[in-house]
Tab-separated table of C-alpha atoms in Angstrom:
chain	number	residue	atom	x	y	z
A	1	ALA	CA	126.341	90.595	67.218
A	2	VAL	CA	128.179	89.101	70.200
A	3	VAL	CA	126.617	87.233	73.107
A	4	SER	CA	128.592	86.770	76.318
A	5	THR	CA	128.139	83.616	78.412
A	6	GLN	CA	129.879	82.138	81.424
A	7	SER	CA	131.778	79.750	79.176
A	8	GLY	CA	132.876	82.282	76.599
A	9	HIS	CA	131.617	84.325	73.664
A	10	TYR	CA	129.504	83.464	70.663
A	11	ALA	CA	129.768	85.706	67.637
A	12	GLY	CA	127.690	85.627	64.504
A	13	SER	CA	125.010	87.332	62.462
A	14	CYS	CA	122.384	84.781	63.547
A	15	VAL	CA	122.114	86.484	66.951
A	16	GLU	CA	119.680	89.385	66.857
A	17	GLU	CA	120.477	92.521	68.786
A	18	LEU	CA	117.933	93.524	71.372
A	19	PRO	CA	116.077	96.738	70.549
A	20	ARG	CA	116.939	99.841	72.532
A	21	LEU	CA	113.946	101.104	74.488
A	22	ASN	CA	113.396	104.387	76.256
A	23	VAL	CA	112.030	103.818	79.757
A	24	SER	CA	110.198	106.182	82.110
A	25	TYR	CA	110.250	105.029	85.736
A	26	LYS	CA	108.277	106.049	88.811
A	27	PRO	CA	109.857	104.483	91.910
A	28	GLN	CA	107.965	103.223	94.929
A	29	GLU	CA	109.670	105.585	97.363
A	30	ILE	CA	109.655	109.221	96.264
A	31	SER	CA	112.017	111.735	97.877
A	32	PRO	CA	111.759	114.976	95.890
A	33	LYS	CA	114.906	117.096	95.872
A	34	PHE	CA	113.670	119.801	93.504
A	35	GLN	CA	113.794	123.310	94.977
A	36	GLY	CA	110.922	125.348	93.576
A	37	THR	CA	107.243	125.150	92.726
A	38	VAL	CA	105.402	122.308	91.022
A	39	ARG	CA	104.940	124.498	87.943
A	40	GLN	CA	108.688	125.136	87.760
A	41	MET	CA	109.451	121.422	88.114
A	42	LEU	CA	106.995	120.424	85.383
A	43	HIS	CA	108.448	123.103	83.120
A	44	ASP	CA	111.938	121.786	83.831
A	45	LYS	CA	111.186	118.052	83.556
A	46	ILE	CA	108.348	117.699	81.026
A	47	ARG	CA	108.266	121.107	79.350
A	48	ASN	CA	106.479	119.994	76.183
A	49	ALA	CA	104.007	117.581	77.733
A	50	TYR	CA	102.520	119.607	80.570
A	51	VAL	CA	101.247	122.357	78.261
A	52	TYR	CA	100.060	119.996	75.501
A	53	PRO	CA	96.229	120.168	75.433
A	54	GLN	CA	95.684	116.407	75.205
A	55	PHE	CA	98.054	115.730	78.105
A	56	VAL	CA	96.337	118.423	80.163
A	57	THR	CA	92.950	116.796	79.490
A	58	ASP	CA	94.074	113.195	80.027
A	59	VAL	CA	96.543	113.601	82.909
A	60	ILE	CA	96.869	117.077	84.446
A	61	LYS	CA	93.179	117.765	85.092
A	62	PRO	CA	92.094	114.287	86.323
A	63	LEU	CA	95.019	114.210	88.779
A	64	GLN	CA	94.223	117.784	89.852
A	65	ILE	CA	97.792	118.906	89.271
A	66	GLU	CA	96.794	122.471	88.386
A	67	LYS	CA	95.788	123.092	92.011
A	68	LEU	CA	99.378	122.327	93.023
A	69	TYR	CA	101.148	124.538	90.447
A	70	ASP	CA	102.144	127.297	92.857
A	71	GLN	CA	103.009	125.077	95.818
A	72	GLN	CA	106.602	124.367	96.786
A	73	VAL	CA	107.586	120.807	95.911
A	74	GLN	CA	109.220	120.369	99.304
A	75	ASN	CA	105.931	121.225	101.050
A	76	LEU	CA	103.732	118.696	99.228
A	77	SER	CA	101.973	115.927	101.150
A	78	GLY	CA	102.574	112.269	100.359
A	79	GLY	CA	99.461	112.015	98.186
A	80	GLU	CA	100.274	115.230	96.326
A	81	ILE	CA	103.825	114.039	95.638
A	82	GLN	CA	102.453	110.746	94.327
A	83	ARG	CA	100.100	112.478	91.882
A	84	VAL	CA	102.878	114.745	90.630
A	85	ALA	CA	105.221	111.759	90.263
A	86	ILE	CA	102.670	109.903	88.127
A	87	CYS	CA	102.289	113.018	85.996
A	88	LEU	CA	106.069	113.322	85.556
A	89	CYS	CA	106.404	109.661	84.631
A	90	LEU	CA	103.677	109.770	81.975
A	91	GLY	CA	104.931	113.100	80.656
A	92	LYS	CA	108.301	111.730	79.585
A	93	PRO	CA	108.499	110.293	76.041
A	94	ALA	CA	109.157	106.563	76.401
A	95	ASP	CA	108.502	103.153	74.890
A	96	VAL	CA	107.949	101.492	78.254
A	97	TYR	CA	106.570	102.968	81.477
A	98	LEU	CA	107.531	101.345	84.782
A	99	ILE	CA	105.201	102.488	87.557
A	100	ASP	CA	105.792	101.150	91.055
A	101	GLU	CA	102.845	101.333	93.486
A	102	PRO	CA	100.971	104.375	92.143
A	103	SER	CA	98.313	103.942	94.873
A	104	ALA	CA	100.703	104.774	97.739
A	105	HIS	CA	99.456	107.689	99.889
A	106	LEU	CA	96.319	108.140	97.742
A	107	ASP	CA	92.798	107.865	99.138
A	108	SER	CA	90.212	105.569	97.540
A	109	GLU	CA	88.845	108.215	95.154
A	110	GLN	CA	92.310	109.325	94.048
A	111	ARG	CA	93.339	105.712	93.439
A	112	LEU	CA	90.499	105.192	90.987
A	113	HIS	CA	91.322	108.453	89.197
A	114	ALA	CA	95.004	107.494	89.001
A	115	ALA	CA	94.193	104.021	87.645
A	116	LYS	CA	91.939	105.459	84.951
A	117	VAL	CA	94.536	108.093	84.024
A	118	ILE	CA	97.348	105.551	83.657
A	119	LYS	CA	95.283	103.077	81.653
A	120	ARG	CA	93.740	105.677	79.336
A	121	TYR	CA	97.074	107.368	78.663
A	122	ILE	CA	98.923	104.128	77.890
A	123	LEU	CA	96.150	102.888	75.591
A	124	HIS	CA	95.847	106.197	73.727
A	125	ALA	CA	99.626	106.533	73.365
A	126	LYS	CA	99.865	102.865	72.262
A	127	LYS	CA	102.719	102.264	74.683
A	128	THR	CA	103.558	99.508	77.161
A	129	ALA	CA	103.364	99.839	80.939
A	130	PHE	CA	104.401	97.579	83.791
A	131	VAL	CA	102.569	98.569	86.967
A	132	VAL	CA	103.447	97.030	90.335
A	133	GLU	CA	100.404	97.346	92.562
A	134	HIS	CA	99.263	95.623	95.758
A	135	ASP	CA	95.917	97.394	96.017
A	136	PHE	CA	93.367	94.837	94.814
A	137	ILE	CA	90.758	97.306	93.572
A	138	MET	CA	93.252	99.477	91.707
A	139	GLY	CA	94.778	96.365	90.174
A	140	THR	CA	91.427	95.260	88.789
A	141	TYR	CA	90.851	98.701	87.264
A	142	LEU	CA	94.252	98.586	85.534
A	143	ALA	CA	94.224	95.004	84.303
A	144	ASP	CA	92.862	93.661	81.012
A	145	ARG	CA	94.240	90.142	81.335
A	146	VAL	CA	95.227	88.067	84.365
A	147	VAL	CA	97.909	85.403	84.841
A	148	VAL	CA	97.193	83.264	87.902
A	149	PHE	CA	100.074	81.434	89.600
A	150	GLU	CA	99.247	78.102	91.215
A	151	GLY	CA	101.188	75.829	93.546
A	152	GLU	CA	103.497	76.403	96.484
A	153	PRO	CA	105.290	79.780	96.341
A	154	SER	CA	109.044	79.542	95.660
A	155	VAL	CA	108.841	75.734	95.653
A	156	ASP	CA	106.598	74.366	92.917
A	157	THR	CA	104.622	76.981	91.010
A	158	LYS	CA	103.167	77.225	87.519
A	159	ALA	CA	101.753	80.191	85.610
A	160	CYS	CA	98.390	79.623	83.991
A	161	THR	CA	97.468	80.859	80.535
A	162	PRO	CA	96.490	84.568	80.449
A	163	GLN	CA	92.762	84.905	81.016
A	164	THR	CA	90.158	87.637	80.950
A	165	LEU	CA	89.925	89.795	84.065
A	166	LEU	CA	86.685	88.126	85.146
A	167	SER	CA	87.773	84.511	84.736
A	168	GLY	CA	91.285	85.150	86.066
A	169	MET	CA	90.133	86.929	89.226
A	170	ASN	CA	87.437	84.306	89.729
A	171	LYS	CA	90.098	81.585	89.661
A	172	PHE	CA	92.381	83.534	91.996
A	173	LEU	CA	89.673	84.303	94.567
A	174	GLU	CA	88.434	80.720	94.504
A	175	SER	CA	91.868	79.590	95.695
A	176	LEU	CA	91.580	82.060	98.596
A	177	GLU	CA	87.939	81.140	99.312
A	178	ILE	CA	86.974	84.831	99.170
A	179	THR	CA	84.036	86.299	97.245
A	180	PHE	CA	83.503	89.837	95.984
A	181	ARG	CA	80.272	91.560	95.054
A	182	ARG	CA	79.727	94.793	93.158
A	183	ASP	CA	78.334	97.560	95.332
A	184	PRO	CA	74.956	98.612	93.823
A	185	THR	CA	75.500	102.313	94.645
A	186	ASN	CA	79.036	102.982	93.411
A	187	PHE	CA	79.726	99.708	91.512
A	188	ARG	CA	82.994	99.107	93.356
A	189	PRO	CA	84.092	95.640	94.499
A	190	ARG	CA	83.272	94.725	98.092
A	191	VAL	CA	84.383	91.660	100.061
A	192	ASN	CA	81.547	89.453	101.251
A	193	LYS	CA	81.532	88.411	104.880
A	194	MET	CA	82.660	84.799	105.199
A	195	GLU	CA	79.683	82.387	105.187
A	196	SER	CA	77.176	85.221	104.688
A	197	LEU	CA	74.200	84.549	102.415
A	198	LYS	CA	75.927	86.372	99.553
A	199	ASP	CA	79.184	84.510	100.137
A	200	VAL	CA	77.491	81.106	100.228
A	201	GLU	CA	75.343	81.878	97.171
A	202	GLN	CA	78.296	83.002	95.045
A	203	LYS	CA	80.454	80.040	96.043
A	204	ARG	CA	77.628	77.652	95.188
A	205	THR	CA	77.342	79.156	91.695
A	206	GLY	CA	81.138	79.390	91.271
A	207	CYS	CA	81.061	83.191	90.920
A	208	TYR	CA	83.727	84.566	93.264
A	209	PHE	CA	84.245	87.875	91.495
A	210	PHE	CA	81.421	90.408	90.983
A	211	LEU	CA	78.048	88.748	91.140
A	212	ASP	CA	75.840	91.165	89.209
A	213	ASP	CA	72.532	91.915	90.881
């Protein structure tokens, strides 16, 4: 194996070669160029996956892709394109899945469905996924562990030890002085109004993330 550096080359058997990994990538900005229907595109891009029963159950049906089969790709709305793009990304055989902002153009219900689809598929397939997401709620649905960064951004910052979702989000929200509660009707996270009774109560007990009723 040979390693290149600015000062020269180092050769020797002690240097391990990096493994080659197949990567499936869904970009943030999606500009479909395919001319044809969604069914034709799926057949062309992920021919084996989109008819596989388990993939249909885990991905196609929850994302409601079947309703789009006969629509022209060029006529899809932003949310429809996003759902199809997630489907295409997960349908490609890969070791690592890179998914950039899967919540873009999706409404709140679709975001939760997409988060559950991505997480379930990756866990069942025993693969690795890196998901870039700025939607707080979707992020909490996707995450198992949390790394909190402390300090001054780009100046003096340290990464804390990976923590559970509950303890990590609690630490993060404490730094922002924001508290979340779980809605009793749909169990989704809701931001408490600053200095409301709920906000004050949770801060006093040190529970910034999901105070169970």
